[in-house]
Amino acid sequence: METEVIKEQKKHISEENSKIESSKLVPDAEHRERVRVIKEISEINKDKELYYCILTMGCKLNENDSEKLSGMAEEMGYKKTEEIGSADLYIINTCCVRQNAEEKVFGKIGELKRSKEKSGSIIAVGGCMMQEPHVIEKLNKSYPYIDVIFGTHTLHQFAEDLYKVLTNKEKVRNVIDIDGKIYEGLPVKREDGKKASVTIMNGCNNFCSYCIVPYVRGRERSRKPEDILNEVKELASEGYKEILLLGQNVNSYVGTGAEGETAKTINFAGLLEEIDKVEGIEIIKFISPHPKDFKDDVIEVIAKSSKISKIIHIPVQSGSTKVLEEMNRKYSKEQYLELISKIKARIPEVSFSTDIIVGFPGETEEDFEDTLDVVRKVNYEQVYMFIYSKRVGTPAAERECQVEEKVKHERFNRLKKLVDNQVEANNKKYIGTVHKILVEGYSKNNEEMLTGRTDSNKVVVFQGEETIIGQVVEIKIVSDHKWYLKGDVVK
Ligand code: 5AD
Ligand code: SF4
């Protein structure tokens, strides 16, 4: 139930945000056609009780794409179900960054065969894996019953693809290898009512030698600043408090404004500044920046903002300068550490999280020690650790000096132990500190307590009235536990 206070708050936010200048979205012919097809499918589905089930693998960008697929499915008359076996439409949004995500997909498609045979459900498989020719070959050969295969550049055509299945019983294969333009105006069904992710750019130009992303998501394309701003303002007026800006390489963002006299180009720092002005949004986060593109203007905007999170995710990947060069990362161990020091000097309360790959081809014990050294020096709040996984078509996969599985696992475990110890020690430092926290709801493990996360992504539980759910409050940490912190509301 929306209280009068929340209604009043939303009205104020809308009024304030309408003062920020930005242009309206003008739907083009293609967009109008899409809306028409969605309407036609909802007519076909009228009076039927239909369900869709969506499975999402991989990163936050994929989750954001799935929110758009869900938005389209709901407008076409499908309701969401989590239950495999009871849906009329299955959508699998795939990831190919590492081998284990790929394997899961084939297992799931196999599982869905029975549901298709039993009740004629429609199976649609899309996303990053579909941009890999060897995957398409395998799907066509071993899983011919899939109804729709779509890629990363054709996701916005999902309604048109489904229309062909529903009306002609066609098997649709809609994958293209050219960079799709960025589509605005797709319906979105967000998973969370308080935190929202907003994609600011698609694709990547960096070609790190281990990574498949530039091959499957194409070159960098930035959304227009006003489209991003309009989306953020709309989210604010709907009551969202936290925004996560997404892109494979957010700090290469270059947005060109509306055409005409007001056209201007802004970079990531400029975009952050604009988003910072949006009334109602209280917490702003972004993933992922590339260390080589992390410029002083971005540091300055973060330092001056009371909304931008002071935990910054800066993927290091390896601590060895030799490995970094072979990864094509374009910075050395020293340059990375200098960047960290520079940010710490300007923003004393800052902390960091990172991504690390263990067992990159040719990684020696000495190289791995360099990675441990960086972890000790930076003292990360959180480390996302990955065992190197060979990706077909990437330069690193061709190298002969692959590290033995046993060695990779042994190094992974050593890194994990170091990180776990650091995280546990860091938890102690939280006691007595005060944090701005978005109240997410009741804790799953203790229904009498509310829960939220610190800027640094640590779970905090605390007592409080139900009315503060969805609000940002200040919490003082009173004790630390292995997996969470306990606190008291101070404001
Ligand atoms: N093997 C292991 N990890 C990888 N990543 C990207 N490609 C690979 C790979 N081939 C990791 C990187 C990246 C994160 C999203 O996934 O650390 O930052
Ligand atoms: Fe992959 Fe490197 Fe691009 Fe990140 S920056 S998506 S790791 S190629």
XYZ file of C-alpha atoms and ligand atoms in Angstrom:
517
model
C 0.000 0.000 0.000
C 1.287 3.420 -0.969
C 1.047 5.859 1.899
C 0.131 9.557 1.483
C 3.723 10.487 2.399
C 5.155 8.309 -0.393
C 2.595 9.670 -2.892
C 3.526 13.234 -1.947
C 7.241 12.349 -2.214
C 6.770 10.904 -5.727
C 4.834 13.992 -6.865
C 7.597 16.285 -5.624
C 10.261 14.157 -7.350
C 8.344 14.324 -10.657
C 7.999 18.090 -10.452
C 11.648 18.661 -9.597
C 12.895 16.334 -12.344
C 10.746 17.966 -14.996
C 12.899 21.063 -14.456
C 16.002 19.180 -15.707
C 16.143 19.830 -19.429
C 15.880 16.847 -21.717
C 14.104 15.979 -24.928
C 11.197 13.594 -25.409
C 11.623 10.228 -27.082
C 10.223 10.263 -30.601
C 9.162 6.757 -31.618
C 10.354 5.844 -35.140
C 8.520 3.688 -37.686
C 10.259 0.508 -36.525
C 9.239 1.182 -32.952
C 5.625 1.797 -33.965
C 5.637 -1.489 -35.905
C 6.984 -3.295 -32.821
C 4.223 -1.876 -30.645
C 1.701 -3.054 -33.261
C 3.079 -6.629 -33.254
C 3.066 -6.758 -29.451
C -0.588 -5.657 -29.511
C -1.459 -8.273 -32.113
C 0.080 -11.048 -30.037
C -1.771 -9.858 -26.952
C -4.966 -10.133 -29.055
C -4.038 -13.718 -30.053
C -3.399 -14.527 -26.385
C -6.528 -12.789 -25.101
C -8.752 -14.854 -22.768
C -6.015 -17.468 -22.307
C -4.139 -18.055 -19.055
C -0.572 -18.108 -20.379
C 2.735 -18.167 -18.493
C 6.335 -17.409 -19.380
C 9.431 -18.595 -17.569
C 12.739 -16.811 -18.098
C 16.155 -18.188 -17.170
C 19.007 -15.733 -17.120
C 22.673 -16.678 -17.063
C 25.614 -14.369 -16.564
C 26.119 -10.728 -15.793
C 23.981 -7.730 -14.792
C 23.781 -6.620 -18.431
C 22.115 -9.906 -19.256
C 19.761 -9.467 -16.298
C 18.867 -6.034 -17.673
C 18.226 -7.545 -21.127
C 16.006 -10.144 -19.466
C 13.975 -7.381 -17.840
C 13.256 -6.119 -21.361
C 12.348 -9.618 -22.596
C 10.054 -9.996 -19.569
C 8.533 -6.588 -20.300
C 7.746 -7.667 -23.867
C 6.385 -11.066 -22.730
C 4.047 -9.420 -20.200
C 2.733 -6.923 -22.739
C 2.054 -9.852 -25.065
C -0.216 -11.396 -22.435
C 2.056 -13.841 -20.583
C 2.303 -13.947 -16.775
C 5.532 -14.832 -15.029
C 6.165 -18.230 -13.453
C 9.328 -19.574 -11.847
C 8.192 -23.157 -12.244
C 9.864 -25.162 -14.965
C 7.256 -27.461 -16.490
C 4.279 -25.133 -16.213
C 5.087 -22.382 -18.730
C 3.781 -21.822 -22.254
C 6.804 -19.779 -23.232
C 10.387 -20.423 -22.089
C 13.083 -17.858 -22.675
C 16.719 -18.719 -21.953
C 19.036 -15.718 -21.979
C 22.520 -17.172 -22.271
C 26.064 -16.178 -21.280
C 29.332 -17.394 -22.790
C 31.943 -15.642 -20.655
C 32.927 -18.919 -19.009
C 32.497 -22.596 -19.871
C 30.303 -23.561 -16.893
C 27.566 -21.062 -17.869
C 27.532 -22.571 -21.371
C 27.184 -26.121 -20.131
C 24.173 -25.202 -17.977
C 22.352 -23.900 -21.064
C 22.551 -27.185 -22.976
C 21.293 -29.025 -19.873
C 18.309 -26.666 -19.536
C 17.337 -26.916 -23.215
C 17.420 -30.704 -22.896
C 15.183 -30.504 -19.812
C 12.613 -28.367 -21.658
C 12.149 -30.934 -24.438
C 9.713 -32.919 -22.295
C 7.642 -29.835 -21.519
C 7.452 -29.065 -25.235
C 6.385 -32.623 -26.094
C 3.776 -32.647 -23.316
C 2.176 -29.246 -23.699
C 3.571 -27.682 -26.858
C 5.353 -24.858 -25.050
C 7.438 -22.445 -27.078
C 11.196 -22.422 -26.465
C 13.237 -19.308 -27.227
C 16.994 -19.206 -26.662
C 18.931 -15.985 -27.012
C 21.806 -13.810 -25.892
C 25.590 -14.025 -26.036
C 26.061 -17.745 -26.763
C 23.897 -17.435 -29.862
C 26.534 -15.167 -31.429
C 28.992 -18.090 -31.485
C 28.793 -20.082 -34.769
C 29.841 -23.371 -33.117
C 26.959 -23.055 -30.646
C 24.388 -22.440 -33.395
C 25.722 -25.482 -35.241
C 25.323 -27.641 -32.136
C 21.804 -26.308 -31.413
C 20.590 -26.866 -34.963
C 22.003 -30.386 -34.957
C 21.119 -31.625 -31.474
C 18.224 -29.385 -30.376
C 16.205 -28.716 -33.562
C 13.005 -28.321 -31.546
C 13.969 -24.810 -30.334
C 11.406 -22.365 -31.769
C 13.317 -19.082 -31.642
C 17.042 -18.431 -31.615
C 17.929 -14.743 -31.263
C 21.241 -12.981 -30.724
C 22.464 -9.965 -28.798
C 21.792 -7.625 -31.743
C 18.227 -8.839 -32.367
C 16.792 -9.039 -28.858
C 14.487 -6.084 -29.556
C 12.843 -8.107 -32.370
C 11.663 -10.778 -29.953
C 7.975 -9.950 -30.464
C 8.306 -10.193 -34.269
C 10.102 -13.551 -33.904
C 7.430 -14.915 -31.597
C 4.691 -13.687 -33.939
C 6.110 -15.894 -36.736
C 6.046 -18.920 -34.416
C 2.486 -18.262 -33.265
C 1.015 -17.553 -36.686
C 3.074 -19.745 -39.071
C 4.591 -22.371 -36.737
C 7.944 -21.229 -38.144
C 11.303 -22.060 -36.574
C 12.948 -18.651 -36.344
C 16.730 -18.199 -36.463
C 17.386 -14.483 -36.047
C 21.080 -13.882 -35.359
C 23.092 -11.173 -37.112
C 26.760 -10.354 -36.879
C 26.604 -6.575 -37.267
C 26.322 -4.228 -34.323
C 22.659 -3.641 -33.658
C 21.659 -0.059 -32.968
C 20.496 0.805 -29.513
C 16.738 0.502 -29.142
C 14.788 2.757 -26.878
C 11.278 2.367 -25.632
C 11.121 -1.417 -25.088
C 8.813 -2.341 -22.222
C 10.728 -3.290 -19.072
C 9.587 -5.523 -16.229
C 12.018 -4.855 -13.379
C 12.846 -7.566 -10.888
C 13.255 -5.206 -7.955
C 11.018 -2.308 -6.927
C 13.711 -0.265 -5.193
C 16.937 -0.793 -7.113
C 17.089 -0.523 -10.891
C 19.845 -1.136 -13.383
C 20.165 1.110 -16.408
C 22.319 0.130 -19.390
C 24.292 3.150 -20.607
C 26.296 1.452 -23.342
C 26.585 -1.814 -25.218
C 29.616 -3.654 -26.561
C 33.344 -3.433 -25.980
C 36.374 -2.323 -28.034
C 39.081 -3.628 -25.742
C 39.632 -7.195 -26.898
C 41.244 -8.505 -23.721
C 42.844 -11.680 -24.995
C 40.801 -14.043 -22.781
C 37.423 -12.435 -23.337
C 34.643 -13.407 -25.744
C 32.498 -10.314 -25.081
C 33.751 -8.075 -27.941
C 32.977 -10.917 -30.396
C 29.448 -11.503 -29.170
C 28.329 -8.020 -28.148
C 30.081 -6.021 -30.859
C 31.689 -2.579 -30.694
C 30.906 0.097 -28.121
C 27.662 1.991 -28.664
C 26.577 4.575 -26.093
C 22.970 5.505 -25.435
C 21.991 9.140 -25.812
C 22.337 11.066 -22.549
C 18.742 12.274 -22.662
C 17.412 8.731 -23.117
C 19.382 7.602 -20.060
C 18.324 10.646 -18.072
C 14.669 10.217 -19.000
C 14.816 6.596 -17.846
C 16.456 7.549 -14.538
C 13.931 10.331 -13.921
C 11.064 7.967 -14.652
C 12.528 5.444 -12.226
C 12.816 8.152 -9.573
C 9.188 9.105 -10.050
C 8.215 5.446 -9.675
C 9.945 5.409 -6.283
C 13.296 3.815 -7.171
C 16.104 5.027 -4.914
C 19.151 3.175 -6.216
C 20.499 3.090 -9.767
C 23.181 0.775 -11.122
C 24.659 2.041 -14.393
C 25.753 -0.771 -16.665
C 28.202 -1.181 -19.511
C 31.110 -3.436 -20.446
C 33.389 -0.437 -20.196
C 31.391 2.400 -18.619
C 34.181 4.943 -18.528
C 34.469 4.931 -22.335
C 30.911 6.263 -22.463
C 30.521 9.004 -25.096
C 26.973 10.250 -25.457
C 25.857 12.684 -28.085
C 22.858 14.777 -27.183
C 19.787 15.553 -29.226
C 20.390 16.911 -32.716
C 20.331 20.623 -33.443
C 21.672 23.537 -31.518
C 21.611 21.809 -28.177
C 23.675 18.843 -29.423
C 26.653 18.258 -27.178
C 28.833 15.305 -26.410
C 29.330 14.190 -22.846
C 31.686 11.631 -21.347
C 31.148 9.353 -18.368
C 31.988 12.075 -15.843
C 29.440 14.379 -17.505
C 26.791 11.674 -17.470
C 27.413 10.930 -13.779
C 27.064 14.625 -13.008
C 23.694 14.768 -14.774
C 22.387 11.641 -13.076
C 23.569 12.991 -9.740
C 21.112 15.902 -10.162
C 18.065 13.631 -10.482
C 15.859 14.223 -7.482
C 14.756 11.089 -5.640
C 17.724 8.911 -6.608
C 19.866 8.537 -3.509
C 22.428 5.878 -4.394
C 24.303 5.628 -7.704
C 26.620 2.734 -8.606
C 28.284 1.666 -11.833
C 29.932 -1.444 -13.315
C 32.410 -1.939 -14.831
C 35.061 0.664 -15.487
C 38.387 -0.205 -17.122
C 41.467 0.926 -15.147
C 43.127 2.372 -18.259
C 40.171 4.728 -18.839
C 39.587 5.810 -15.235
C 40.230 9.553 -15.617
C 40.569 12.348 -13.030
C 37.247 13.959 -13.987
C 35.380 10.804 -12.905
C 37.296 10.731 -9.598
C 36.350 14.378 -9.061
C 32.626 13.759 -9.693
C 32.611 10.778 -7.311
C 34.430 12.803 -4.644
C 31.926 15.667 -4.824
C 28.776 13.541 -4.948
C 26.889 12.456 -1.869
C 25.005 9.877 -3.947
C 27.697 8.015 -5.882
C 28.825 4.910 -4.043
C 32.250 5.118 -2.422
C 32.970 1.499 -3.151
C 34.286 1.323 -6.666
C 34.576 -1.823 -8.715
C 37.848 -1.721 -10.689
C 38.699 -5.068 -12.331
C 42.406 -5.818 -12.054
C 42.294 -9.336 -13.621
C 45.932 -10.080 -12.648
C 48.639 -8.466 -10.548
C 51.477 -9.443 -12.861
C 52.608 -6.852 -15.403
C 53.710 -9.645 -17.733
C 50.314 -11.371 -17.578
C 48.481 -8.033 -17.917
C 50.403 -7.376 -21.109
C 49.511 -10.801 -22.457
C 45.901 -10.148 -21.479
C 46.052 -6.908 -23.539
C 44.891 -4.894 -20.530
C 47.125 -1.881 -21.323
C 48.256 -1.121 -17.753
C 50.958 -2.468 -15.470
C 50.744 -3.607 -11.859
C 52.306 -0.286 -10.819
C 49.904 1.802 -12.891
C 46.937 -0.014 -11.361
C 48.247 0.546 -7.847
C 48.939 4.211 -8.653
C 45.327 4.621 -9.779
C 44.117 3.092 -6.505
C 46.409 5.437 -4.499
C 45.248 8.462 -6.471
C 41.583 7.665 -5.798
C 42.312 7.007 -2.110
C 44.129 10.334 -1.815
C 41.142 12.246 -3.234
C 38.402 10.143 -1.545
C 39.779 8.915 1.802
C 36.666 6.862 2.665
C 36.798 4.929 -0.639
C 37.109 1.149 -0.873
C 37.324 -1.206 -3.817
C 36.077 -4.418 -5.296
C 37.569 -6.249 -8.268
C 37.559 -9.165 -10.719
C 40.507 -11.565 -10.848
C 41.259 -14.383 -13.278
C 43.409 -17.188 -11.920
C 45.404 -19.476 -14.206
C 45.621 -17.347 -17.354
C 47.831 -19.191 -19.928
C 51.504 -18.835 -18.989
C 50.776 -17.613 -15.434
C 53.721 -18.701 -13.269
C 53.889 -19.010 -9.500
C 55.708 -15.659 -9.472
C 52.931 -14.019 -11.533
C 50.325 -15.412 -9.159
C 52.298 -14.042 -6.181
C 51.997 -10.612 -7.830
C 48.217 -11.028 -7.865
C 48.236 -11.911 -4.157
C 50.444 -8.877 -3.561
C 47.916 -6.535 -5.209
C 45.095 -8.095 -3.166
C 47.084 -7.513 0.048
C 47.923 -3.923 -0.898
C 44.479 -2.815 -2.042
C 42.621 -4.712 0.699
C 39.459 -5.152 -1.386
C 35.984 -5.221 0.126
C 34.982 -7.882 -2.360
C 36.803 -9.950 -4.980
C 35.018 -11.815 -7.779
C 37.366 -14.688 -8.552
C 37.327 -16.702 -11.766
C 39.312 -19.669 -12.952
C 40.531 -18.992 -16.485
C 38.216 -20.622 -19.006
C 39.244 -21.186 -22.648
C 36.891 -19.348 -25.027
C 36.802 -20.467 -28.657
C 38.025 -17.710 -30.980
C 39.965 -15.685 -28.397
C 43.774 -15.325 -28.699
C 44.469 -16.725 -25.209
C 42.672 -19.986 -26.040
C 45.188 -20.633 -28.843
C 48.198 -20.424 -26.553
C 50.050 -23.624 -25.820
C 51.109 -22.702 -22.308
C 47.717 -23.462 -20.687
C 47.948 -23.883 -16.909
C 47.113 -27.339 -15.546
C 43.620 -27.653 -13.996
C 45.090 -28.824 -10.685
C 47.370 -25.779 -10.457
C 44.524 -23.397 -11.366
C 42.337 -24.813 -8.588
C 45.130 -24.779 -6.051
C 45.849 -21.081 -6.814
C 42.146 -20.244 -6.744
C 41.865 -21.755 -3.249
C 44.887 -19.810 -2.004
C 43.454 -16.562 -3.345
C 40.059 -17.322 -1.828
C 41.612 -17.951 1.580
C 43.456 -14.616 1.494
C 40.322 -12.757 0.400
C 38.114 -14.465 3.036
C 40.574 -13.502 5.779
C 40.729 -9.914 4.581
C 36.955 -9.606 4.330
C 36.518 -11.000 7.852
C 39.112 -8.594 9.249
C 37.463 -5.705 7.377
C 34.081 -6.503 8.952
C 35.504 -5.549 12.367
C 36.324 -2.074 11.065
C 32.627 -1.460 10.414
C 31.689 -1.466 14.094
C 30.712 2.059 15.166
C 30.487 3.388 11.592
C 27.279 4.859 10.123
C 25.980 3.862 6.641
C 23.304 5.084 4.260
C 21.239 1.974 3.538
C 18.280 1.269 1.285
C 15.880 -0.884 3.323
C 15.125 -3.875 1.102
C 12.599 -5.727 3.271
C 12.524 -8.425 5.934
C 15.576 -10.625 6.378
C 15.111 -14.135 4.951
C 16.872 -15.683 7.937
C 15.116 -13.675 10.643
C 11.675 -12.385 9.795
C 11.627 -9.936 12.694
C 14.593 -8.015 11.317
C 14.882 -5.744 8.300
C 17.765 -5.952 5.889
C 19.739 -3.873 3.408
C 23.280 -3.544 2.102
C 26.068 -1.100 2.742
C 27.676 0.706 -0.157
C 30.284 -2.015 -0.031
C 27.600 -4.653 -0.564
C 27.680 -6.084 2.963
C 24.390 -7.401 4.302
C 23.175 -5.498 7.362
C 20.265 -6.584 9.565
C 18.472 -4.230 11.939
C 15.182 -3.672 13.733
C 12.690 -1.165 12.360
C 9.116 -0.337 11.381
C 7.684 -1.812 8.188
C 7.108 1.748 6.891
C 10.830 2.288 6.286
C 10.978 -0.476 3.637
C 11.973 1.181 0.377
C 13.455 4.211 2.164
C 17.123 5.108 2.607
C 18.042 5.265 6.311
C 21.215 5.712 8.351
C 22.359 2.652 10.254
C 25.098 2.430 12.889
C 26.886 -0.939 12.864
C 26.985 -2.536 16.318
C 28.422 -6.016 15.710
C 29.995 -8.149 12.998
C 29.185 -11.745 12.093
C 30.733 -14.012 9.486
C 28.229 -13.280 6.686
C 26.499 -10.104 7.862
C 26.650 -7.024 10.094
C 24.111 -6.003 12.727
C 23.093 -2.376 13.192
C 20.701 0.169 14.711
C 18.698 2.781 12.842
C 19.974 6.240 13.769
C 17.972 8.327 11.242
N 37.844 -16.968 -18.116
C 37.625 -16.607 -16.826
N 37.103 -15.444 -16.464
C 36.767 -14.582 -17.446
N 36.224 -13.351 -17.397
C 36.074 -12.919 -18.663
N 36.498 -13.842 -19.534
C 36.949 -14.890 -18.800
C 37.525 -16.139 -19.124
N 37.748 -16.507 -20.384
C 35.940 -12.653 -16.147
C 36.713 -11.336 -16.047
C 35.646 -10.309 -16.231
C 34.448 -10.994 -15.616
C 33.138 -10.436 -15.999
O 34.566 -12.325 -16.093
O 37.280 -11.251 -14.758
O 35.940 -9.080 -15.591
Fe 35.931 -8.376 -21.901
Fe 38.050 -6.773 -21.512
Fe 35.852 -5.826 -22.754
Fe 35.753 -6.366 -20.129
S 37.063 -4.809 -21.095
S 34.208 -6.945 -21.675
S 37.104 -8.142 -19.973
S 37.221 -7.430 -23.503
